[in-house]
């Protein structure tokens, strides 16, 4: 497929401009302005404000069905340490996850399709805010994304360090884990540190609870199930000679199967309510369900696989890859609409920095294969009449 080199070069400039001006979730005002302005330049209808700062561009050609392609726009609260010419100009904020690249790829795809129009139907270009833990996809759905812009399918990609540049990895099922968070409050009885028998130590109960929670994946679930429980915060006490009255633990849960996710929540609640009692401490759990499992619909995943093989070559496509225990709010979109989510490799001659690293910078060499893949997917999904 021929994508004009001039368009790819222009997309690289868009990407670097976005990288230099990152914005956090639900604050992507200037990013949305740039996206909307370019879509209008391409002759594409633009709808703004969905999900707060989201943008949807609609391109119609003929009377065929409708599909959507999504790119995320938000950055992360990280101070950039790399020194590219397009380094972030916003202190404490950078595109450390490649959303600038996703946005540039989708913009170039929109431009190419608006020029060629070798499809029959409607394409919705969904530029989503606040993917990084804030649930921007859910906000767009709640604001009527699929009612205002009906789609037979929706697709998304994420750049993926660890895979060679321009390769695609996709599964017919789970791609990324669910993400739930929990907060545990342990209420004991404070006392003098030299006389612990006169109190009830929530720190001791919390330490035992941290260890016990790790036994859930190891001993309470099948080895064939996938779950990660991570206690990431443990806060208690104000003085070295005082046993605290309360302690607080916080953490996350990641699972690849919805039934396992439900089972883990039940087991955590049992541990919190029962184990601290042995130490005379009361446990209270606040469990917050977050992103669901990012689970592809098999038919749509297979379509992506076929298109990727046609565009990139069979050796460039990994089918049935190992899922990631990281999470992605594209899961909300796949819960509401059939579709598929893929990874696009970015490792060049040297391995890419990992995602969320302060030295990360998107590999512009994968813009061309990303655009070619999306364009081919649209043309395959919405074929011209014979």
mmCIF file of C-alpha atoms in Angstrom:
data_model
loop_
_atom_site.group_PDB
_atom_site.id
_atom_site.type_symbol
_atom_site.label_atom_id
_atom_site.label_comp_id
_atom_site.label_asym_id
_atom_site.label_seq_id
_atom_site.Cartn_x
_atom_site.Cartn_y
_atom_site.Cartn_z
ATOM 1 C CA UNK A 1 0.000 0.000 0.000
ATOM 2 C CA UNK A 2 1.372 3.378 -1.009
ATOM 3 C CA UNK A 3 1.263 6.041 1.692
ATOM 4 C CA UNK A 4 2.820 9.263 0.406
ATOM 5 C CA UNK A 5 6.189 9.908 2.115
ATOM 6 C CA UNK A 6 5.186 13.551 2.467
ATOM 7 C CA UNK A 7 2.206 12.524 4.642
ATOM 8 C CA UNK A 8 4.421 10.381 6.871
ATOM 9 C CA UNK A 9 6.905 13.226 7.266
ATOM 10 C CA UNK A 10 4.074 15.541 8.169
ATOM 11 C CA UNK A 11 2.793 13.007 10.725
ATOM 12 C CA UNK A 12 6.243 12.912 12.326
ATOM 13 C CA UNK A 13 6.085 16.678 12.767
ATOM 14 C CA UNK A 14 2.626 16.383 14.367
ATOM 15 C CA UNK A 15 3.916 13.693 16.706
ATOM 16 C CA UNK A 16 6.903 15.750 17.832
ATOM 17 C CA UNK A 17 4.766 18.838 18.347
ATOM 18 C CA UNK A 18 2.394 16.789 20.520
ATOM 19 C CA UNK A 19 5.346 15.375 22.456
ATOM 20 C CA UNK A 20 6.633 18.875 23.173
ATOM 21 C CA UNK A 21 3.250 20.025 24.501
ATOM 22 C CA UNK A 22 1.870 17.148 26.623
ATOM 23 C CA UNK A 23 -1.339 17.458 28.632
ATOM 24 C CA UNK A 24 -2.699 15.268 31.418
ATOM 25 C CA UNK A 25 -6.019 13.425 31.350
ATOM 26 C CA UNK A 26 -9.118 15.605 30.870
ATOM 27 C CA UNK A 27 -6.788 18.593 30.328
ATOM 28 C CA UNK A 28 -6.028 17.898 26.661
ATOM 29 C CA UNK A 29 -7.432 21.231 25.466
ATOM 30 C CA UNK A 30 -4.630 22.268 23.107
ATOM 31 C CA UNK A 31 -4.182 18.700 21.912
ATOM 32 C CA UNK A 32 -7.895 18.522 21.084
ATOM 33 C CA UNK A 33 -7.641 21.884 19.306
ATOM 34 C CA UNK A 34 -4.814 20.574 17.131
ATOM 35 C CA UNK A 35 -6.608 17.308 16.376
ATOM 36 C CA UNK A 36 -9.896 19.045 15.516
ATOM 37 C CA UNK A 37 -8.164 21.626 13.350
ATOM 38 C CA UNK A 38 -6.359 18.986 11.304
ATOM 39 C CA UNK A 39 -9.489 16.866 10.865
ATOM 40 C CA UNK A 40 -11.361 19.903 9.599
ATOM 41 C CA UNK A 41 -8.478 20.638 7.224
ATOM 42 C CA UNK A 42 -8.893 17.112 5.820
ATOM 43 C CA UNK A 43 -12.613 17.761 5.194
ATOM 44 C CA UNK A 44 -13.803 15.510 8.018
ATOM 45 C CA UNK A 45 -16.826 16.305 10.209
ATOM 46 C CA UNK A 46 -15.754 17.042 13.797
ATOM 47 C CA UNK A 47 -17.587 16.604 17.089
ATOM 48 C CA UNK A 48 -15.936 17.975 20.236
ATOM 49 C CA UNK A 49 -16.476 17.705 23.974
ATOM 50 C CA UNK A 50 -17.338 14.022 24.255
ATOM 51 C CA UNK A 51 -15.813 12.784 27.489
ATOM 52 C CA UNK A 52 -14.755 16.328 28.305
ATOM 53 C CA UNK A 53 -11.891 16.878 25.871
ATOM 54 C CA UNK A 54 -12.535 14.042 23.418
ATOM 55 C CA UNK A 55 -12.767 14.537 19.662
ATOM 56 C CA UNK A 56 -14.586 12.370 17.124
ATOM 57 C CA UNK A 57 -14.021 12.845 13.404
ATOM 58 C CA UNK A 58 -16.502 11.260 10.994
ATOM 59 C CA UNK A 59 -15.757 10.447 7.359
ATOM 60 C CA UNK A 60 -18.603 9.122 5.201
ATOM 61 C CA UNK A 61 -18.346 7.634 1.751
ATOM 62 C CA UNK A 62 -21.265 5.616 0.470
ATOM 63 C CA UNK A 63 -23.984 3.749 2.318
ATOM 64 C CA UNK A 64 -22.009 0.910 3.912
ATOM 65 C CA UNK A 65 -21.576 0.051 7.606
ATOM 66 C CA UNK A 66 -19.627 2.025 10.222
ATOM 67 C CA UNK A 67 -16.449 1.286 12.162
ATOM 68 C CA UNK A 68 -14.349 3.250 14.633
ATOM 69 C CA UNK A 69 -10.625 3.580 15.291
ATOM 70 C CA UNK A 70 -9.420 4.996 18.585
ATOM 71 C CA UNK A 71 -6.274 6.837 19.675
ATOM 72 C CA UNK A 72 -5.561 8.102 23.193
ATOM 73 C CA UNK A 73 -4.252 11.655 23.666
ATOM 74 C CA UNK A 74 -3.187 12.100 27.303
ATOM 75 C CA UNK A 75 0.297 12.262 28.805
ATOM 76 C CA UNK A 76 1.700 11.233 32.205
ATOM 77 C CA UNK A 77 2.792 13.210 35.288
ATOM 78 C CA UNK A 78 6.480 12.387 34.726
ATOM 79 C CA UNK A 79 9.434 14.739 34.382
ATOM 80 C CA UNK A 80 11.108 13.992 31.050
ATOM 81 C CA UNK A 81 14.810 13.182 31.397
ATOM 82 C CA UNK A 82 15.625 12.545 27.752
ATOM 83 C CA UNK A 83 16.933 15.347 25.573
ATOM 84 C CA UNK A 84 15.305 15.086 22.112
ATOM 85 C CA UNK A 85 14.827 18.305 20.192
ATOM 86 C CA UNK A 86 11.086 17.926 20.835
ATOM 87 C CA UNK A 87 11.517 17.456 24.608
ATOM 88 C CA UNK A 88 8.482 18.273 26.743
ATOM 89 C CA UNK A 89 8.112 21.974 27.411
ATOM 90 C CA UNK A 90 5.765 21.287 30.348
ATOM 91 C CA UNK A 91 7.625 20.519 33.596
ATOM 92 C CA UNK A 92 6.452 17.348 35.293
ATOM 93 C CA UNK A 93 4.460 16.137 32.284
ATOM 94 C CA UNK A 94 5.514 14.039 29.300
ATOM 95 C CA UNK A 95 4.342 11.565 26.680
ATOM 96 C CA UNK A 96 6.019 8.554 28.291
ATOM 97 C CA UNK A 97 3.519 6.047 26.862
ATOM 98 C CA UNK A 98 3.494 6.965 23.180
ATOM 99 C CA UNK A 99 0.016 8.453 22.978
ATOM 100 C CA UNK A 100 1.525 11.215 20.853
ATOM 101 C CA UNK A 101 2.440 8.509 18.337
ATOM 102 C CA UNK A 102 -1.005 6.906 18.465
ATOM 103 C CA UNK A 103 -2.611 10.285 17.781
ATOM 104 C CA UNK A 104 -0.272 11.079 14.889
ATOM 105 C CA UNK A 105 -0.910 7.667 13.304
ATOM 106 C CA UNK A 106 -4.678 8.133 13.461
ATOM 107 C CA UNK A 107 -4.477 11.679 12.109
ATOM 108 C CA UNK A 108 -2.425 10.489 9.140
ATOM 109 C CA UNK A 109 -4.883 7.631 8.615
ATOM 110 C CA UNK A 110 -7.762 10.112 8.528
ATOM 111 C CA UNK A 111 -5.897 12.269 6.030
ATOM 112 C CA UNK A 112 -5.109 9.308 3.771
ATOM 113 C CA UNK A 113 -8.666 7.979 3.793
ATOM 114 C CA UNK A 114 -10.109 11.436 3.139
ATOM 115 C CA UNK A 115 -7.873 11.660 0.068
ATOM 116 C CA UNK A 116 -8.419 8.195 -1.385
ATOM 117 C CA UNK A 117 -11.932 7.240 -0.190
ATOM 118 C CA UNK A 118 -11.499 3.623 -1.284
ATOM 119 C CA UNK A 119 -14.174 2.399 1.097
ATOM 120 C CA UNK A 120 -17.949 2.222 1.289
ATOM 121 C CA UNK A 121 -19.418 3.311 4.627
ATOM 122 C CA UNK A 122 -18.450 5.459 7.586
ATOM 123 C CA UNK A 123 -15.278 5.731 9.651
ATOM 124 C CA UNK A 124 -15.283 7.378 13.081
ATOM 125 C CA UNK A 125 -11.864 8.558 14.267
ATOM 126 C CA UNK A 126 -12.104 8.534 18.063
ATOM 127 C CA UNK A 127 -9.510 10.655 19.889
ATOM 128 C CA UNK A 128 -9.931 9.737 23.535
ATOM 129 C CA UNK A 129 -8.844 11.693 26.611
ATOM 130 C CA UNK A 130 -7.633 10.374 29.949
ATOM 131 C CA UNK A 131 -6.610 6.782 29.279
ATOM 132 C CA UNK A 132 -3.988 6.814 32.032
ATOM 133 C CA UNK A 133 -6.023 5.559 34.970
ATOM 134 C CA UNK A 134 -8.866 8.073 34.663
ATOM 135 C CA UNK A 135 -11.262 6.090 32.484
ATOM 136 C CA UNK A 136 -11.696 8.497 29.590
ATOM 137 C CA UNK A 137 -13.195 5.714 27.488
ATOM 138 C CA UNK A 138 -15.944 5.227 30.075
ATOM 139 C CA UNK A 139 -16.632 8.977 30.051
ATOM 140 C CA UNK A 140 -17.007 8.971 26.272
ATOM 141 C CA UNK A 141 -19.386 6.006 26.450
ATOM 142 C CA UNK A 142 -21.426 7.681 29.186
ATOM 143 C CA UNK A 143 -21.608 10.815 27.029
ATOM 144 C CA UNK A 144 -23.173 8.784 24.225
ATOM 145 C CA UNK A 145 -20.259 7.715 22.009
ATOM 146 C CA UNK A 146 -22.002 4.679 20.555
ATOM 147 C CA UNK A 147 -25.428 6.345 20.394
ATOM 148 C CA UNK A 148 -24.148 9.415 18.553
ATOM 149 C CA UNK A 149 -21.710 7.416 16.424
ATOM 150 C CA UNK A 150 -23.067 3.872 15.920
ATOM 151 C CA UNK A 151 -20.351 1.379 14.965
ATOM 152 C CA UNK A 152 -20.313 -2.257 13.983
ATOM 153 C CA UNK A 153 -16.765 -2.526 15.377
ATOM 154 C CA UNK A 154 -14.025 -0.475 17.033
ATOM 155 C CA UNK A 155 -10.244 -0.959 16.912
ATOM 156 C CA UNK A 156 -7.272 0.391 18.810
ATOM 157 C CA UNK A 157 -3.511 -0.058 19.022
ATOM 158 C CA UNK A 158 -0.716 0.569 21.474
ATOM 159 C CA UNK A 159 2.969 0.830 20.721
ATOM 160 C CA UNK A 160 4.848 -1.996 22.406
ATOM 161 C CA UNK A 161 8.509 -1.962 23.486
ATOM 162 C CA UNK A 162 9.961 -5.453 23.376
ATOM 163 C CA UNK A 163 8.609 -6.170 19.883
ATOM 164 C CA UNK A 164 10.560 -5.330 16.713
ATOM 165 C CA UNK A 165 9.517 -2.114 15.022
ATOM 166 C CA UNK A 166 6.602 -2.554 12.634
ATOM 167 C CA UNK A 167 5.513 -5.952 13.913
ATOM 168 C CA UNK A 168 2.013 -6.665 15.197
ATOM 169 C CA UNK A 169 0.946 -8.861 18.108
ATOM 170 C CA UNK A 170 -2.681 -9.782 18.713
ATOM 171 C CA UNK A 171 -4.776 -12.425 20.466
ATOM 172 C CA UNK A 172 -8.263 -13.781 19.782
ATOM 173 C CA UNK A 173 -9.013 -13.248 23.495
ATOM 174 C CA UNK A 174 -7.444 -11.400 26.416
ATOM 175 C CA UNK A 175 -4.769 -8.823 25.600
ATOM 176 C CA UNK A 176 -4.452 -6.948 28.899
ATOM 177 C CA UNK A 177 -5.564 -7.462 32.468
ATOM 178 C CA UNK A 178 -8.303 -5.854 34.491
ATOM 179 C CA UNK A 179 -7.209 -3.321 37.102
ATOM 180 C CA UNK A 180 -8.937 -2.923 40.461
ATOM 181 C CA UNK A 181 -7.685 -1.007 43.475
ATOM 182 C CA UNK A 182 -8.145 -1.623 47.166
ATOM 183 C CA UNK A 183 -7.665 0.240 50.429
ATOM 184 C CA UNK A 184 -7.468 -1.625 53.718
ATOM 185 C CA UNK A 185 -7.895 0.121 57.056
ATOM 186 C CA UNK A 186 -6.660 -1.730 60.117
ATOM 187 C CA UNK A 187 -7.942 -0.483 63.460
ATOM 188 C CA UNK A 188 -6.048 -1.643 66.530
ATOM 189 C CA UNK A 189 -5.269 -0.066 69.894
ATOM 190 C CA UNK A 190 -2.362 2.307 70.224
ATOM 191 C CA UNK A 191 0.042 2.005 73.111
ATOM 192 C CA UNK A 192 3.613 2.563 74.247
ATOM 193 C CA UNK A 193 6.102 0.754 72.025
ATOM 194 C CA UNK A 194 7.805 -0.662 75.129
ATOM 195 C CA UNK A 195 4.533 -2.262 76.304
ATOM 196 C CA UNK A 196 2.982 -3.818 73.184
ATOM 197 C CA UNK A 197 0.914 -6.261 75.249
ATOM 198 C CA UNK A 198 -1.288 -3.361 76.320
ATOM 199 C CA UNK A 199 -2.388 -2.596 72.783
ATOM 200 C CA UNK A 200 -3.276 -4.267 69.514
ATOM 201 C CA UNK A 201 -0.680 -3.669 66.818
ATOM 202 C CA UNK A 202 -2.156 -2.873 63.362
ATOM 203 C CA UNK A 203 1.340 -2.823 61.817
ATOM 204 C CA UNK A 204 1.951 -6.437 62.772
ATOM 205 C CA UNK A 205 -1.489 -7.378 61.459
ATOM 206 C CA UNK A 206 -0.778 -5.451 58.268
ATOM 207 C CA UNK A 207 2.574 -7.165 57.747
ATOM 208 C CA UNK A 208 0.955 -10.570 58.086
ATOM 209 C CA UNK A 209 -1.834 -9.479 55.751
ATOM 210 C CA UNK A 210 0.628 -8.359 53.062
ATOM 211 C CA UNK A 211 2.250 -11.795 53.123
ATOM 212 C CA UNK A 212 -1.096 -13.596 53.239
ATOM 213 C CA UNK A 213 -2.492 -11.746 50.234
ATOM 214 C CA UNK A 214 0.401 -13.063 48.148
ATOM 215 C CA UNK A 215 -0.793 -16.589 48.890
ATOM 216 C CA UNK A 216 -4.009 -16.006 46.949
ATOM 217 C CA UNK A 217 -2.449 -16.424 43.468
ATOM 218 C CA UNK A 218 -0.050 -19.074 44.761
ATOM 219 C CA UNK A 219 -2.415 -21.261 46.794
ATOM 220 C CA UNK A 220 -6.048 -20.235 46.396
ATOM 221 C CA UNK A 221 -6.173 -20.043 42.587
ATOM 222 C CA UNK A 222 -5.375 -22.608 39.924
ATOM 223 C CA UNK A 223 -1.883 -22.307 38.434
ATOM 224 C CA UNK A 224 -3.695 -21.865 35.100
ATOM 225 C CA UNK A 225 -5.388 -18.685 36.328
ATOM 226 C CA UNK A 226 -3.653 -15.312 36.023
ATOM 227 C CA UNK A 227 -3.739 -12.794 38.862
ATOM 228 C CA UNK A 228 -1.371 -10.268 40.423
ATOM 229 C CA UNK A 229 -2.001 -8.716 43.841
ATOM 230 C CA UNK A 230 0.374 -5.886 44.711
ATOM 231 C CA UNK A 231 0.334 -3.950 47.981
ATOM 232 C CA UNK A 232 1.935 -0.674 46.970
ATOM 233 C CA UNK A 233 1.429 1.523 50.039
ATOM 234 C CA UNK A 234 1.687 0.832 53.794
ATOM 235 C CA UNK A 235 1.216 3.819 56.084
ATOM 236 C CA UNK A 236 1.077 3.882 59.887
ATOM 237 C CA UNK A 237 2.420 5.697 62.918
ATOM 238 C CA UNK A 238 3.877 9.083 63.716
ATOM 239 C CA UNK A 239 6.446 8.433 66.452
ATOM 240 C CA UNK A 240 9.133 5.789 66.944
ATOM 241 C CA UNK A 241 8.072 4.995 70.520
ATOM 242 C CA UNK A 242 4.341 4.616 69.816
ATOM 243 C CA UNK A 243 2.461 1.635 68.406
ATOM 244 C CA UNK A 244 -0.064 3.209 66.052
ATOM 245 C CA UNK A 245 -3.784 2.969 66.515
ATOM 246 C CA UNK A 246 -4.444 2.444 62.795
ATOM 247 C CA UNK A 247 -2.657 1.403 59.631
ATOM 248 C CA UNK A 248 -3.568 1.734 55.984
ATOM 249 C CA UNK A 249 -2.646 -0.481 53.040
ATOM 250 C CA UNK A 250 -3.329 0.258 49.385
ATOM 251 C CA UNK A 251 -2.713 -1.722 46.234
ATOM 252 C CA UNK A 252 -3.912 -3.102 42.925
ATOM 253 C CA UNK A 253 -5.291 -6.349 41.543
ATOM 254 C CA UNK A 254 -4.763 -7.500 37.954
ATOM 255 C CA UNK A 255 -6.566 -10.471 36.366
ATOM 256 C CA UNK A 256 -6.993 -11.862 32.869
ATOM 257 C CA UNK A 257 -10.314 -13.667 33.377
ATOM 258 C CA UNK A 258 -13.529 -12.052 34.682
ATOM 259 C CA UNK A 259 -14.378 -15.055 36.905
ATOM 260 C CA UNK A 260 -10.901 -15.000 38.442
ATOM 261 C CA UNK A 261 -11.339 -11.285 39.078
ATOM 262 C CA UNK A 262 -14.534 -11.959 41.053
ATOM 263 C CA UNK A 263 -12.881 -14.792 42.996
ATOM 264 C CA UNK A 264 -9.885 -12.663 43.977
ATOM 265 C CA UNK A 265 -12.108 -9.880 45.299
ATOM 266 C CA UNK A 266 -13.995 -12.384 47.452
ATOM 267 C CA UNK A 267 -10.787 -13.865 48.841
ATOM 268 C CA UNK A 268 -9.245 -10.488 49.650
ATOM 269 C CA UNK A 269 -12.373 -9.560 51.586
ATOM 270 C CA UNK A 270 -12.203 -12.827 53.571
ATOM 271 C CA UNK A 271 -8.551 -12.234 54.462
ATOM 272 C CA UNK A 272 -9.144 -8.632 55.527
ATOM 273 C CA UNK A 273 -12.171 -9.453 57.659
ATOM 274 C CA UNK A 274 -10.715 -12.549 59.326
ATOM 275 C CA UNK A 275 -6.912 -12.502 59.592
ATOM 276 C CA UNK A 276 -6.457 -9.250 61.602
ATOM 277 C CA UNK A 277 -8.813 -10.606 64.285
ATOM 278 C CA UNK A 278 -6.030 -12.951 65.423
ATOM 279 C CA UNK A 279 -4.083 -9.850 66.526
ATOM 280 C CA UNK A 280 -7.046 -8.087 68.104
ATOM 281 C CA UNK A 281 -7.273 -5.760 65.114
ATOM 282 C CA UNK A 282 -10.297 -4.987 62.958
ATOM 283 C CA UNK A 283 -9.920 -4.952 59.177
ATOM 284 C CA UNK A 284 -12.020 -2.820 56.812
ATOM 285 C CA UNK A 285 -11.846 -3.140 53.019
ATOM 286 C CA UNK A 286 -12.735 -0.602 50.348
ATOM 287 C CA UNK A 287 -12.501 -2.364 46.977
ATOM 288 C CA UNK A 288 -12.859 -0.292 43.797
ATOM 289 C CA UNK A 289 -13.435 -2.136 40.507
ATOM 290 C CA UNK A 290 -11.559 -0.409 37.701
ATOM 291 C CA UNK A 291 -10.726 -1.241 34.098
ATOM 292 C CA UNK A 292 -12.154 -4.570 32.878
ATOM 293 C CA UNK A 293 -10.112 -7.173 31.028
ATOM 294 C CA UNK A 294 -9.160 -5.964 27.544
ATOM 295 C CA UNK A 295 -10.603 -8.904 25.657
ATOM 296 C CA UNK A 296 -10.681 -9.046 21.879
ATOM 297 C CA UNK A 297 -13.620 -10.412 19.942
ATOM 298 C CA UNK A 298 -12.217 -13.411 18.029
ATOM 299 C CA UNK A 299 -13.708 -12.566 14.623
ATOM 300 C CA UNK A 300 -12.394 -9.009 14.700
ATOM 301 C CA UNK A 301 -9.002 -10.039 16.036
ATOM 302 C CA UNK A 302 -8.687 -12.518 13.171
ATOM 303 C CA UNK A 303 -9.569 -9.787 10.688
ATOM 304 C CA UNK A 304 -6.751 -7.624 12.091
ATOM 305 C CA UNK A 305 -4.391 -10.608 11.809
ATOM 306 C CA UNK A 306 -5.297 -11.179 8.160
ATOM 307 C CA UNK A 307 -4.931 -7.490 7.281
ATOM 308 C CA UNK A 308 -1.604 -7.243 9.138
ATOM 309 C CA UNK A 309 -0.246 -10.266 7.250
ATOM 310 C CA UNK A 310 -1.303 -8.706 3.943
ATOM 311 C CA UNK A 311 0.263 -5.335 4.780
ATOM 312 C CA UNK A 312 3.344 -6.315 6.796
ATOM 313 C CA UNK A 313 4.020 -9.948 5.931
ATOM 314 C CA UNK A 314 3.342 -13.134 7.861
ATOM 315 C CA UNK A 315 6.689 -13.037 9.680
ATOM 316 C CA UNK A 316 5.756 -9.643 11.103
ATOM 317 C CA UNK A 317 2.583 -10.845 12.834
ATOM 318 C CA UNK A 318 2.420 -12.702 16.161
ATOM 319 C CA UNK A 319 -0.905 -14.476 16.694
ATOM 320 C CA UNK A 320 -1.755 -15.802 20.156
ATOM 321 C CA UNK A 321 0.867 -13.722 21.979
ATOM 322 C CA UNK A 322 1.229 -13.726 25.755
ATOM 323 C CA UNK A 323 -1.161 -11.163 27.332
ATOM 324 C CA UNK A 324 0.122 -8.351 29.533
ATOM 325 C CA UNK A 325 -0.847 -7.871 33.188
ATOM 326 C CA UNK A 326 -0.913 -4.114 32.575
ATOM 327 C CA UNK A 327 -4.332 -2.551 31.961
ATOM 328 C CA UNK A 328 -5.995 -0.422 29.303
ATOM 329 C CA UNK A 329 -9.309 1.403 29.313
ATOM 330 C CA UNK A 330 -9.957 0.410 25.695
ATOM 331 C CA UNK A 331 -11.473 -2.526 27.591
ATOM 332 C CA UNK A 332 -14.577 -0.391 28.219
ATOM 333 C CA UNK A 333 -14.990 0.138 24.481
ATOM 334 C CA UNK A 334 -14.664 -3.592 23.788
ATOM 335 C CA UNK A 335 -17.257 -4.298 26.481
ATOM 336 C CA UNK A 336 -19.691 -2.003 24.684
ATOM 337 C CA UNK A 337 -18.852 -2.789 21.045
ATOM 338 C CA UNK A 338 -17.211 -5.661 19.159
ATOM 339 C CA UNK A 339 -13.656 -5.040 18.054
ATOM 340 C CA UNK A 340 -9.994 -5.720 18.680
ATOM 341 C CA UNK A 341 -6.865 -4.201 20.200
ATOM 342 C CA UNK A 342 -3.326 -4.814 18.973
ATOM 343 C CA UNK A 343 0.256 -4.051 19.860
ATOM 344 C CA UNK A 344 2.603 -2.388 17.375
ATOM 345 C CA UNK A 345 6.289 -3.101 18.002
ATOM 346 C CA UNK A 346 8.669 -0.132 18.324
ATOM 347 C CA UNK A 347 12.118 -1.619 18.992
ATOM 348 C CA UNK A 348 14.641 -0.404 16.408
ATOM 349 C CA UNK A 349 18.323 -1.285 16.220
ATOM 350 C CA UNK A 350 18.454 -0.606 19.937
ATOM 351 C CA UNK A 351 15.634 -1.681 22.275
ATOM 352 C CA UNK A 352 13.099 1.000 23.097
ATOM 353 C CA UNK A 353 12.860 2.353 26.597
ATOM 354 C CA UNK A 354 9.979 0.775 28.465
ATOM 355 C CA UNK A 355 6.630 2.516 28.716
ATOM 356 C CA UNK A 356 6.242 5.076 31.511
ATOM 357 C CA UNK A 357 10.010 5.634 31.590
ATOM 358 C CA UNK A 358 11.254 9.262 31.813
ATOM 359 C CA UNK A 359 13.549 8.634 28.822
ATOM 360 C CA UNK A 360 10.831 7.119 26.603
ATOM 361 C CA UNK A 361 10.316 8.581 23.134
ATOM 362 C CA UNK A 362 8.026 7.115 20.470
ATOM 363 C CA UNK A 363 9.788 5.577 17.466
ATOM 364 C CA UNK A 364 8.624 7.611 14.461
ATOM 365 C CA UNK A 365 9.646 4.800 12.102
ATOM 366 C CA UNK A 366 6.479 2.883 12.993
ATOM 367 C CA UNK A 367 4.114 5.672 11.921
ATOM 368 C CA UNK A 368 4.128 4.405 8.314
ATOM 369 C CA UNK A 369 3.244 0.761 9.118
ATOM 370 C CA UNK A 370 0.662 1.951 11.632
ATOM 371 C CA UNK A 371 -1.072 4.129 9.039
ATOM 372 C CA UNK A 372 -0.859 1.413 6.379
ATOM 373 C CA UNK A 373 -2.448 -1.078 8.763
ATOM 374 C CA UNK A 374 -5.357 1.184 9.718
ATOM 375 C CA UNK A 375 -6.042 2.191 6.119
ATOM 376 C CA UNK A 376 -6.041 -1.423 4.969
ATOM 377 C CA UNK A 377 -8.314 -2.438 7.847
ATOM 378 C CA UNK A 378 -10.862 0.231 6.888
ATOM 379 C CA UNK A 379 -10.766 -0.767 3.234
ATOM 380 C CA UNK A 380 -11.169 -4.463 4.139
ATOM 381 C CA UNK A 381 -13.980 -3.771 6.629
ATOM 382 C CA UNK A 382 -15.845 -1.387 4.325
ATOM 383 C CA UNK A 383 -15.254 -2.768 0.827
ATOM 384 C CA UNK A 384 -16.211 -0.863 -2.279
ATOM 385 C CA UNK A 385 -19.107 -2.253 -4.285
ATOM 386 C CA UNK A 386 -18.118 -4.402 -7.273
#
